[in-house]
Coordinates of C-alpha atoms (C1' of nucleotides) in Angstrom, one line a residue:
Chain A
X747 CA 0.7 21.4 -9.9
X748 CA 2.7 20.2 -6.7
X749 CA 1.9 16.6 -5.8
X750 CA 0.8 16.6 -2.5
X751 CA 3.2 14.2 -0.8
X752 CA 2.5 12.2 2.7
X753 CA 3.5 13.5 5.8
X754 CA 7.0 13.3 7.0
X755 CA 7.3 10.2 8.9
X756 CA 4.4 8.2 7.9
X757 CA 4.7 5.6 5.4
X758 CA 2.6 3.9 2.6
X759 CA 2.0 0.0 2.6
X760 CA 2.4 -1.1 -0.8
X761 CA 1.0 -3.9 -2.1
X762 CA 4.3 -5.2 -3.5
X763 CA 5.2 -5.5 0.3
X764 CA 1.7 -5.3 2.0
X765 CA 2.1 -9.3 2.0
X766 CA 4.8 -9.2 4.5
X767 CA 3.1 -7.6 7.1
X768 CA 0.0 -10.0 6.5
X769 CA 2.4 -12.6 7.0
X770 CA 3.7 -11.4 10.6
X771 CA 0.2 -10.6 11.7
X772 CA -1.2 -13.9 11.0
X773 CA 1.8 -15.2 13.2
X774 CA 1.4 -13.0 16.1
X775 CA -2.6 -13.5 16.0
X776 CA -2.3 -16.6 15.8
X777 CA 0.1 -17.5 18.8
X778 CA -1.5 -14.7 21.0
X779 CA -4.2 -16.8 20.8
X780 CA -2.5 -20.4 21.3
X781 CA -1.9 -18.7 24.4
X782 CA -5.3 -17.7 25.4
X783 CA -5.0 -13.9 24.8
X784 CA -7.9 -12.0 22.7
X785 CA -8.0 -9.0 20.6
X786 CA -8.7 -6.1 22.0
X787 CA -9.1 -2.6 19.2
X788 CA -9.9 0.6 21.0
X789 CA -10.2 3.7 19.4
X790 CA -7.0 5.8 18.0
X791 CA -7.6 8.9 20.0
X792 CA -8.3 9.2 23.6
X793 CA -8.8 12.3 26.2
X794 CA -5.3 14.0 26.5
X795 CA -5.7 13.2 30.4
X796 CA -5.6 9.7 29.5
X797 CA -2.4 9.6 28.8
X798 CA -1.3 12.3 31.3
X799 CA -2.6 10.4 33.9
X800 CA -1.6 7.0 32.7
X801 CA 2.0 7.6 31.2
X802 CA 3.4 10.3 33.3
X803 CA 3.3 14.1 32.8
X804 CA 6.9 14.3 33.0
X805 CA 7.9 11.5 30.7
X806 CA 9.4 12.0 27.8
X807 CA 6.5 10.5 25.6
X808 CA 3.8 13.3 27.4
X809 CA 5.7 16.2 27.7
X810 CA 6.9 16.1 24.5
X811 CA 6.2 13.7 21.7
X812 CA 2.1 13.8 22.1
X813 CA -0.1 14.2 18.6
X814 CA -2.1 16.6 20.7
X815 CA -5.1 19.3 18.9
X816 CA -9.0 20.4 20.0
X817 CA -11.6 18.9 18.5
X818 CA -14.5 21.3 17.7
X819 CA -16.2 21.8 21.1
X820 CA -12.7 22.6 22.6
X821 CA -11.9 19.1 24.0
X822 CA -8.5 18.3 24.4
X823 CA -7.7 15.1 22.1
X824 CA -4.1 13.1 21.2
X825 CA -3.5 10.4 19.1
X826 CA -2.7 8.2 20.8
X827 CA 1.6 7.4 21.9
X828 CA 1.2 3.8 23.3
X829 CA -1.7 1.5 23.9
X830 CA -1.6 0.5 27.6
X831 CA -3.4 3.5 29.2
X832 CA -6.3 3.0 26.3
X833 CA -6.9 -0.6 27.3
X834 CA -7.0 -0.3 30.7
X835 CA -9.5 2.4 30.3
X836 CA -11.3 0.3 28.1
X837 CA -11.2 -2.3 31.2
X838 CA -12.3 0.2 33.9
X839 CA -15.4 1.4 31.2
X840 CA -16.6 -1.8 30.4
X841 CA -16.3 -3.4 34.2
X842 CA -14.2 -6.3 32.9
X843 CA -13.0 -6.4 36.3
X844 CA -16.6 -8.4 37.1
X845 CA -16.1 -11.1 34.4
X846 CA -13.4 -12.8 37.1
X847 CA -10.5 -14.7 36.6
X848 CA -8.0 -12.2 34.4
X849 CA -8.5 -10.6 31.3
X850 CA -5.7 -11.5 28.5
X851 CA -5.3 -8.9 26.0
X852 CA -3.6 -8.3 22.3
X853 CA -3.7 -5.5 19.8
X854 CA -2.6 -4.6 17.1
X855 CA -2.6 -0.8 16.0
X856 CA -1.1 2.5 15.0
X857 CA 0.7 5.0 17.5
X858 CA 1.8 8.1 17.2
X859 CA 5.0 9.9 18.6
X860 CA 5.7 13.6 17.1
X861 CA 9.1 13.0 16.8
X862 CA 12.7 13.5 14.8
X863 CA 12.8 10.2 12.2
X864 CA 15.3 8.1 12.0
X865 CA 15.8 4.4 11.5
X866 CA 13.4 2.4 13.2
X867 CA 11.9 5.5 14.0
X868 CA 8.4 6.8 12.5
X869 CA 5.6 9.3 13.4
X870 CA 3.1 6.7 13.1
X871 CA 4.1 3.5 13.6
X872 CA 2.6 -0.3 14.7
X873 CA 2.7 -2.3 17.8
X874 CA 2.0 -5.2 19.0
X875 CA 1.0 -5.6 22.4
X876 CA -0.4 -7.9 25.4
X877 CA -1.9 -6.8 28.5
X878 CA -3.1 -9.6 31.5
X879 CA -5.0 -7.8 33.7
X880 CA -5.6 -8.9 37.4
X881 CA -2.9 -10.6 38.5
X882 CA 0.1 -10.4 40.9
X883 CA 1.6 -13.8 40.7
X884 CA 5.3 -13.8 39.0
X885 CA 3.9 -16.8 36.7
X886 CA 1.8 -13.9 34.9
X887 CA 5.0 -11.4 34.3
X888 CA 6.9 -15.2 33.3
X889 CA 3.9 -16.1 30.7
X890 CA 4.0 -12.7 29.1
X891 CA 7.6 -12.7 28.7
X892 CA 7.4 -16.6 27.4
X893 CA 4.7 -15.1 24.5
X894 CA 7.2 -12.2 23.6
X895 CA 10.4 -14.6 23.1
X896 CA 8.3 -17.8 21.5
X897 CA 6.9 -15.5 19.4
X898 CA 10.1 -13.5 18.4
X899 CA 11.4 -17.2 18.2
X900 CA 9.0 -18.5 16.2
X901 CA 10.3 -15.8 12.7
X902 CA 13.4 -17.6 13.5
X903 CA 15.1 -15.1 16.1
X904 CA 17.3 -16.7 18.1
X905 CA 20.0 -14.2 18.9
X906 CA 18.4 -11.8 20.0
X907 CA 18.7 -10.3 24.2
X908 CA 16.4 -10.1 26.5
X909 CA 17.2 -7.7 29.5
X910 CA 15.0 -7.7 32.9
X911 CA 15.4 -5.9 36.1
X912 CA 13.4 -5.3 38.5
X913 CA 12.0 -1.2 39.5
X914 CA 10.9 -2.0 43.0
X915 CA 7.4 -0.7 43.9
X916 CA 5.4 2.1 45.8
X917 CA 7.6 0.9 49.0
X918 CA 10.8 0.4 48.0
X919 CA 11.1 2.6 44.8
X920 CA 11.1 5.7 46.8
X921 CA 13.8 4.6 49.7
X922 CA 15.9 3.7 46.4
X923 CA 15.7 6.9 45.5
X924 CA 16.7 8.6 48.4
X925 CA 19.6 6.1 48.3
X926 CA 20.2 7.0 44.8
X927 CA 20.4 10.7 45.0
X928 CA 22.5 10.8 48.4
X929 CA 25.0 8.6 45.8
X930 CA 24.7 11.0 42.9
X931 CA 24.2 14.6 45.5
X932 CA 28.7 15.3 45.7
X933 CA 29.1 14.7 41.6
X934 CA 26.2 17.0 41.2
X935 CA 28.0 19.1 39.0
X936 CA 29.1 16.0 36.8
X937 CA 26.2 15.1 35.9
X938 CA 25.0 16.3 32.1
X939 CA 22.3 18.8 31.9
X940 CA 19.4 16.6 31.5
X941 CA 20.4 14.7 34.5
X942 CA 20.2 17.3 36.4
X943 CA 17.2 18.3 35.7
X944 CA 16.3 14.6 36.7
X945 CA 18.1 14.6 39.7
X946 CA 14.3 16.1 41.6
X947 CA 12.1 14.7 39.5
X948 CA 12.9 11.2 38.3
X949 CA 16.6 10.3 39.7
X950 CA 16.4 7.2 38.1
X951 CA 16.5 8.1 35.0
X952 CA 19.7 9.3 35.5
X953 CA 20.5 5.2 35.3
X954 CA 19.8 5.0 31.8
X955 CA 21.7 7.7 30.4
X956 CA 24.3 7.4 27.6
X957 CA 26.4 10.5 28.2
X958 CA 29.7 9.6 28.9
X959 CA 30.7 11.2 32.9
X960 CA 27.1 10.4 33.7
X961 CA 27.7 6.4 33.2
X962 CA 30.9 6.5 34.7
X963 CA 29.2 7.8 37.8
X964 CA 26.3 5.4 37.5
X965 CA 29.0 2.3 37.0
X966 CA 29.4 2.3 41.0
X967 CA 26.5 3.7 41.8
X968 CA 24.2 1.6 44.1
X969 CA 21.7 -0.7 42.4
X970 CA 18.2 -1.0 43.0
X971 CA 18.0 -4.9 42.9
X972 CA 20.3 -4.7 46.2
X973 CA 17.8 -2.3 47.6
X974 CA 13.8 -4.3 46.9
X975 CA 12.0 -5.0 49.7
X976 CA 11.3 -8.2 50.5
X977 CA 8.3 -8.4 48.2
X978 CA 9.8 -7.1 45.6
X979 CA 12.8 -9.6 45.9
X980 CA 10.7 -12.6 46.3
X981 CA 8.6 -11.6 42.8
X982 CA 11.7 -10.6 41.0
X983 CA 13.4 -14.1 42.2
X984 CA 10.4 -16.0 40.9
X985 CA 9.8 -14.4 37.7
X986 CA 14.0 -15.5 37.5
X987 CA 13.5 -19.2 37.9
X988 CA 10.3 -19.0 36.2
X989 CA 12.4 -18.0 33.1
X990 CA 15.0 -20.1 33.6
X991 CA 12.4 -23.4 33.8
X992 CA 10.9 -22.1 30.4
X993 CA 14.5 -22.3 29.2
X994 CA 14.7 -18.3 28.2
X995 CA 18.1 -17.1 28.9
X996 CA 18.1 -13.4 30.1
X997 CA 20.4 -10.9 31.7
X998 CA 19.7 -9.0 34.4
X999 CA 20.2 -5.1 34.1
X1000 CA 19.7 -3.1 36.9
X1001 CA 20.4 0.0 35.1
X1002 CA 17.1 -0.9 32.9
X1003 CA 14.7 1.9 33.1
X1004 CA 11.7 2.3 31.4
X1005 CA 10.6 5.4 30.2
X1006 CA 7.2 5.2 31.2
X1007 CA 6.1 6.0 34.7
X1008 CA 3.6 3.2 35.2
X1009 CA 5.9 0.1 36.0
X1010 CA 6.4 -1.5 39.2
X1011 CA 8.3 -4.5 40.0
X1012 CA 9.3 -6.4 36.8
X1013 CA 10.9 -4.3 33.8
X1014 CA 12.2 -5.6 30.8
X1015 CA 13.3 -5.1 27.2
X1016 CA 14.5 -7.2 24.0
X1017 CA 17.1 -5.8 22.0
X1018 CA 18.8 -6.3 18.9
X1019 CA 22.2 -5.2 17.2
X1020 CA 20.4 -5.0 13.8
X1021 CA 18.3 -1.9 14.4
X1022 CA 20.9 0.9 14.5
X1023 CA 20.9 3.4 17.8
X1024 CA 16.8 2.6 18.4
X1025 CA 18.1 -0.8 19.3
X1026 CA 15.2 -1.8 21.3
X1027 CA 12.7 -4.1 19.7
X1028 CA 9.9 -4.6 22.3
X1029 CA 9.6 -4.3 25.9
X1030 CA 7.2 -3.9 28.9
X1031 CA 6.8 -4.5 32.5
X1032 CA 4.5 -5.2 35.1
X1033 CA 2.2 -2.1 35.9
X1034 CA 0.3 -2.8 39.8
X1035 CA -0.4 0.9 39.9
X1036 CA -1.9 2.4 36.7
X1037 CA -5.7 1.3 37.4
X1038 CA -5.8 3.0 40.3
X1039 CA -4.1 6.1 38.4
X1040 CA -6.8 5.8 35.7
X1041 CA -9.5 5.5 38.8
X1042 CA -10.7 1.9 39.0
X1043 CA -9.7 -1.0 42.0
X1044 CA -6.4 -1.9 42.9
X1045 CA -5.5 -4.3 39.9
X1046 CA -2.2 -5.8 39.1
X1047 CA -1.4 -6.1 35.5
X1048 CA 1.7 -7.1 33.5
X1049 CA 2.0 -6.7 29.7
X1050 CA 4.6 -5.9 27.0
X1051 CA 4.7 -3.8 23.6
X1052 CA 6.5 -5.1 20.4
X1053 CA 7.5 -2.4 17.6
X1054 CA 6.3 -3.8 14.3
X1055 CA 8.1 -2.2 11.8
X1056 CA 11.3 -2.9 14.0
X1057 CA 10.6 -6.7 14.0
X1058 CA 10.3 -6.6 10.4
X1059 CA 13.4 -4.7 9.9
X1060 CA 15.2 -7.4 11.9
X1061 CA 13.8 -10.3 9.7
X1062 CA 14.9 -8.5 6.5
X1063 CA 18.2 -7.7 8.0
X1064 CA 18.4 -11.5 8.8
X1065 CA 17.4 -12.5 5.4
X1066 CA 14.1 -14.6 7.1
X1067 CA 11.7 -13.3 5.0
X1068 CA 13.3 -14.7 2.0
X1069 CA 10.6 -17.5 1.6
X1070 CA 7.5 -15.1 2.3
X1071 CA 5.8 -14.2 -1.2
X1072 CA 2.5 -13.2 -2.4
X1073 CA -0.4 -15.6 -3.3
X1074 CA 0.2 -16.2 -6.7
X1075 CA -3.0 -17.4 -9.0
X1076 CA -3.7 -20.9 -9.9
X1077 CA -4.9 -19.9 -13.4
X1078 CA -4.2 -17.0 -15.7
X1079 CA -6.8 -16.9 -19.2
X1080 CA -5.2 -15.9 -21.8
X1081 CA -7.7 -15.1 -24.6
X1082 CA -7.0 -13.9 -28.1
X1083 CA -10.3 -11.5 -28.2
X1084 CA -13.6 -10.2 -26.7
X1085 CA -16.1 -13.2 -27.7
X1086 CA -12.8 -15.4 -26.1
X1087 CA -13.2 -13.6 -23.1
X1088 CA -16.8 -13.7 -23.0
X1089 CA -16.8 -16.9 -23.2
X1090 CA -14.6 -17.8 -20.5
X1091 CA -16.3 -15.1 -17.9
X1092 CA -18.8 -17.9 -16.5
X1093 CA -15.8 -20.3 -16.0
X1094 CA -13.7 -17.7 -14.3
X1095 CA -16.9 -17.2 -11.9
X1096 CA -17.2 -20.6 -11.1
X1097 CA -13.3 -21.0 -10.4
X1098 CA -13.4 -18.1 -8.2
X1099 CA -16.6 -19.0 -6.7
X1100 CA -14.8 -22.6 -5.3
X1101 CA -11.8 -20.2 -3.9
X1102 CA -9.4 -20.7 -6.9
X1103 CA -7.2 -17.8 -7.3
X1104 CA -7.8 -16.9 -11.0
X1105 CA -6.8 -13.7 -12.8
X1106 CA -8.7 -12.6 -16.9
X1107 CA -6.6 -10.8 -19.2
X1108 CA -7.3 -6.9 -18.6
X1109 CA -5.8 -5.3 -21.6
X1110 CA -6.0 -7.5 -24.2
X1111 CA -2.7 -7.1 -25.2
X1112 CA -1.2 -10.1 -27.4
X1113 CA -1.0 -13.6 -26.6
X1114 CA 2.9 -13.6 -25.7
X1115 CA 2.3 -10.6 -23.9
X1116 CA -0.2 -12.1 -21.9
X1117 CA 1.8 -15.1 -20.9
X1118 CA 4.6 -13.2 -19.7
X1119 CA 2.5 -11.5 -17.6
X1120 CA 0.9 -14.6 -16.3
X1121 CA 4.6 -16.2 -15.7
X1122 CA 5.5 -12.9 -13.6
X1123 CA 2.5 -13.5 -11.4
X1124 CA 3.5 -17.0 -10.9
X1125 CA 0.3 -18.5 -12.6
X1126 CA 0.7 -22.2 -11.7
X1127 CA -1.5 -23.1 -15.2
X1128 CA -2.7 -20.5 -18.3
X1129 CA -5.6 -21.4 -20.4
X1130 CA -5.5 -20.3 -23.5
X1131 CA -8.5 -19.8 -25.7
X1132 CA -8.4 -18.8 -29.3
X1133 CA -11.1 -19.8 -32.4
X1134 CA -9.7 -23.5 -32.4
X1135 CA -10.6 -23.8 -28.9
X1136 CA -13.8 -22.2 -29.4
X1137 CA -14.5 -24.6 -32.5
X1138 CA -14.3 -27.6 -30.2
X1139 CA -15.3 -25.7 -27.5
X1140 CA -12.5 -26.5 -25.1
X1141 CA -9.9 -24.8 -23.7
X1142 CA -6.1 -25.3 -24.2
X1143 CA -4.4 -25.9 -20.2
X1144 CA -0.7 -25.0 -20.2
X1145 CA 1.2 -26.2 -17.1
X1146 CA 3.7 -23.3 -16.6
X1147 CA 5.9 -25.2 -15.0
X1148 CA 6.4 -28.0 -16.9
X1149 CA 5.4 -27.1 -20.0
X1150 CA 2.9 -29.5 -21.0
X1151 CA -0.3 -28.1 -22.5
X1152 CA -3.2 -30.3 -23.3
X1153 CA -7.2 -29.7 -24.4
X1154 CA -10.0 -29.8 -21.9
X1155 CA -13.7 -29.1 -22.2
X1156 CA -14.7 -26.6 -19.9
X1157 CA -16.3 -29.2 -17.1
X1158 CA -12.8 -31.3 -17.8
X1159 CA -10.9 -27.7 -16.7
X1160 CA -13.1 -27.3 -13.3
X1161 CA -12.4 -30.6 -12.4
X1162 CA -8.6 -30.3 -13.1
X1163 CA -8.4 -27.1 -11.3
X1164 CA -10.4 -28.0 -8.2
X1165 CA -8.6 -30.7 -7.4
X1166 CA -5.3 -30.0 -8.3
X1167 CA -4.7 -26.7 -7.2
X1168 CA -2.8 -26.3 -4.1
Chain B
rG275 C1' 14.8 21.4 19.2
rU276 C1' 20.2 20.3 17.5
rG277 C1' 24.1 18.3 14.2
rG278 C1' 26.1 15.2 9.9
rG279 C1' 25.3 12.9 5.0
rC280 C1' 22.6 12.5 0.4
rA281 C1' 19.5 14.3 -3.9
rU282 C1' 21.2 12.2 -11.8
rA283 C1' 15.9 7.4 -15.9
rG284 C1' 10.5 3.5 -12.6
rC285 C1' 14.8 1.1 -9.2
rU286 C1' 20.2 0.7 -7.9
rC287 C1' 24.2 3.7 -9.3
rA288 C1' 28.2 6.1 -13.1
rA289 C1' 29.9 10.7 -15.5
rU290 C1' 38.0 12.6 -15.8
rU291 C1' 41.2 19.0 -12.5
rG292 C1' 34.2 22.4 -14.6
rG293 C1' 34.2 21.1 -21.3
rU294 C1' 30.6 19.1 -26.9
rU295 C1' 24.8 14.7 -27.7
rA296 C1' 24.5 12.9 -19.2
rG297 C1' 25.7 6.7 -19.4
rA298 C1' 25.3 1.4 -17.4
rG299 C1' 22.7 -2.7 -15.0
rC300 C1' 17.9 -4.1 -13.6
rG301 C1' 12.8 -3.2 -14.9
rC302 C1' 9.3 -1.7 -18.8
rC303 C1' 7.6 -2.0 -24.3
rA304 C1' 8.4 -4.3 -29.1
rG305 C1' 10.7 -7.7 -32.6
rA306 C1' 13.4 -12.4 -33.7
rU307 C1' 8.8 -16.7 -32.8
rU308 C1' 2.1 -13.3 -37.8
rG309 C1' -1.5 -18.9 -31.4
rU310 C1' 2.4 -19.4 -26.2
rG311 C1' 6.1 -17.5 -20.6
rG312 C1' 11.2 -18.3 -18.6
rC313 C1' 16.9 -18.4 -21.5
rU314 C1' 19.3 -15.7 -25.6
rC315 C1' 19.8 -11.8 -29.3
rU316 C1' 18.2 -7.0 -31.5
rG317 C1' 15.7 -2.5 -31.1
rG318 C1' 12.8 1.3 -28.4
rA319 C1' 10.5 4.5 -24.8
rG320 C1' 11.9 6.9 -20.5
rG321 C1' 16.0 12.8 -17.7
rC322 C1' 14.4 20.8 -17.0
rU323 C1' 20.7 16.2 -13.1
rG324 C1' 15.1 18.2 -6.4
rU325 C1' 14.0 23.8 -6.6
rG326 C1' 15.7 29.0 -6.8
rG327 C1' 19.8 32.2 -7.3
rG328 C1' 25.2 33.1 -7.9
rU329 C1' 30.5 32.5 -10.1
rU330 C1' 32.2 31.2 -15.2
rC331 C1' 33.1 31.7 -22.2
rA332 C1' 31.0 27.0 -20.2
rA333 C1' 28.0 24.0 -14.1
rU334 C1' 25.5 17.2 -12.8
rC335 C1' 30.4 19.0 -10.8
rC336 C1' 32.1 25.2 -7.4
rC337 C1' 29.3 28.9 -3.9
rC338 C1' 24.7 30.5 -1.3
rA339 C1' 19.6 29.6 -0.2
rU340 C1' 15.5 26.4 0.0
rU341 C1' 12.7 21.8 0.0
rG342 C1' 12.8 16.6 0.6
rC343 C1' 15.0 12.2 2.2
rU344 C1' 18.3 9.9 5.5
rC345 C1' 21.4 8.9 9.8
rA346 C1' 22.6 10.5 14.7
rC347 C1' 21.8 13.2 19.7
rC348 C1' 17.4 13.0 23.6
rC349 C1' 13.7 9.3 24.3
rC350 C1' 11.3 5.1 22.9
rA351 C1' 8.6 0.5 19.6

RNA sequence: GUGGGCAUAGCUCAAUUGGUUAGAGCGCCAGAUUGUGGCUCUGGAGGCUGUGGGUUCAAUCCCCAUUGCUCACCCCA
């Protein structure tokens, strides 16, 4: 028979490296919440229009990479691409709007893109992400960007770049436009395929582009950063020497683009030379408009997104996961036959009962066997029990590291274990 | 959707212009040590060379198809 195999760009968690991942979850949940965000899980597929509405029908994500199918009454369902649009409808359900103040938001949860794989690249994949809901100040775009770089800092990243730029907003983005396209409208006919198809609906686009005539054309092309409103140019200066007082060096791109429709004002984006062409590691933005899109108030929000499986590629690459391991056991029992291991079962309850990590020979293999196995899970003490030991009834306590074995009774063994274990 | 690369033991990889029994390291199991791990030594298990077809006296090697993986284009995390 054919094994069934998993589907092409999803990807098991192993236990062998499950441990990793537990590791760079318990960092990010724990410094989201050092700085006062809280975990937000909503549920993995939403109402197509969601992200129609929320995203952007013509982006690329919507028109073309959704995990879209009916369910069984003929509702249209996806799975869902990207987080944001789910939380703020989560916000606009539940009314968090009337708690006051702002609402800081993390997650951390599977998306799904129906894409080509490649590296860095996956069908379903994991992000991290922070939304603060409610407010316009420039300190709230700084303080999301401070989490994302302390954070990134904190595995021990320190090279890595962070790009910002500013996108204008429902004012100025438009007259930018116009500017844009007057720019581009005689080299028309330069322009690659794609960008001309952008040309109408999303000139901007056209900034971001990586064919070769189409960035030669965009080098002098006029920049959006020399064309915000007043505004615009006061946030966007703020957010700057908000940055620069937090000591996070950036540089400003004004070619930066995101590929989602929702953001206004601030944009920006880490990247990394250790990820291959999907270079980009995490980014986000400020999104003023996307409640209203969604149909609640007016409410500014600012958050980010940051690609697990892309951070941890980046550690490996950088050797910084080196030190992680698994939870090895404080005590392996080694025992020579059944009325050995019966013996031992109520001390092995007790020991597990006080939260010491202890692992019972399940195969009864021989004695040398078992203490290999006990030295490749990193035992830090084996206890051996055999027909001497049960004479006396004692156990024999070998410290694996040092090699020192001596006999304890089995109250002498608890007491040694519970306070010398680690 | 489009292109390139790869597919040999559990893992990482060899195998001469096509030539006899497809090898190594690591890992696994066992013994040296009949009640004790690591280090060392010895032995062992483990392969339809991804699948199907073709060329040939002969195919891991050449050709075609197919599946899978991977990298890249577009875009994004």
């Amino acid at each position: 028979m054919e094994p069934i195999r998993s589907i092409k760009g999803t990807q098991d968690l192993l236990p062998q490296s499950s441990y990793r991942w537990q590791f760079a979850e318990n960092k990010i949940k724990a410094i989201s919440e050092t700085y006062g965000y809280r975990e937000i899980r909503t549920p993995v597929f939403e109402s197509t229009q969601l992200f129609k509405r929320g995203i952007g029908e013509l982006t690329d994500v919507v028109s073309k990479e959704m995990y879209t199918f009916d369910d069984r009454g003929g509702t249209s369902l996806t799975l869902r691409p990207e987080m944001t649009a789910s939380v703020m409808r989560a916000w606009i359900q539940n009314n968090l709007g009337q708690e006051g103040g702002v609402q800081k938001m993390y997650y951390i949860g599977s998306m799904f893109r129906a894409e080509n794989v490649q590296k860095g690249r996956l069908r379903q994949f994991h992000q991290w992400g922070i939304e603060l809901v409610g407010s316009p100040a420039p300190v709230a775009d700084a303080e999301v960007i401070m989490l994302m770089i302390r954070t990134l800092e904190s595995f021990g990243l320190k090279s890595l770049k962070l790009k910002i730029n500013s996108v204008g907003d429902e004012n100025c983005r438009p007259v930018y436009k116009e500017i844009l396209k007057d720019y581009l409208r005689p080299h028309f006919d330069q322009l690659c395929k794609t960008c001309q198809g952008r040309f109408e609906t999303n000139p901007m686009r056209i900034l971001d582009c990586k064919n070769e005539t189409c960035k030669t054309l965009i080098h002098q092309a006029p920049v959006i950063t020399d064309h915000l409103n007043d505004e615009c140019k006061t946030h966007f200066e703020s957010v700057k020497n908000l940055l620069t007082a937090a000591g996070i060096g950036f540089e400003i791109d004004p070619f930066l683009v995101r590929g989602l429709d929702y953001y206004t004002k601030t944009a920006f984006e880490v990247v990394s030379d250790d990820l291959g062409s999907q270079n980009a590691v995490g980014g986000g933005g400020r999104y003023d408009l996307l409640v209203e899109q969604l149909g609640g108030k007016p409410t500014p929000s600012v958050g980010f997104a940051i690609g697990i499986e892309r951070l941890l590629i980046i550690l490996e690459e950088r050797k910084l996961l080196e030190d992680v391991k698994p939870k090895a056991p404080v005590l392996f029992v080694a025992a020579f036959a059944q009325p050995h291991i019966e013996a031992m079962i109520p001390i092995v309850q007790q020991l597990r009962g006080l939260g010491i990590q202890t692992e019972i020979e399940l195969l009864g293999r021989s004695i040398k066997a078992q203490m290999r196995e006990a030295d490749r899970l990193g035992a830090q003490f084996v206890v051996v029990v055999g027909d001497n030991e049960m004479a006396q009834k004692s156990v024999s306590l070998k410290n694996m590291k040092t090699g020192d074995q001596q006999q304890l009774s089995f109250d002498q063994l608890v007491e040694f274990l519970s306070g010398s274990h680690e």
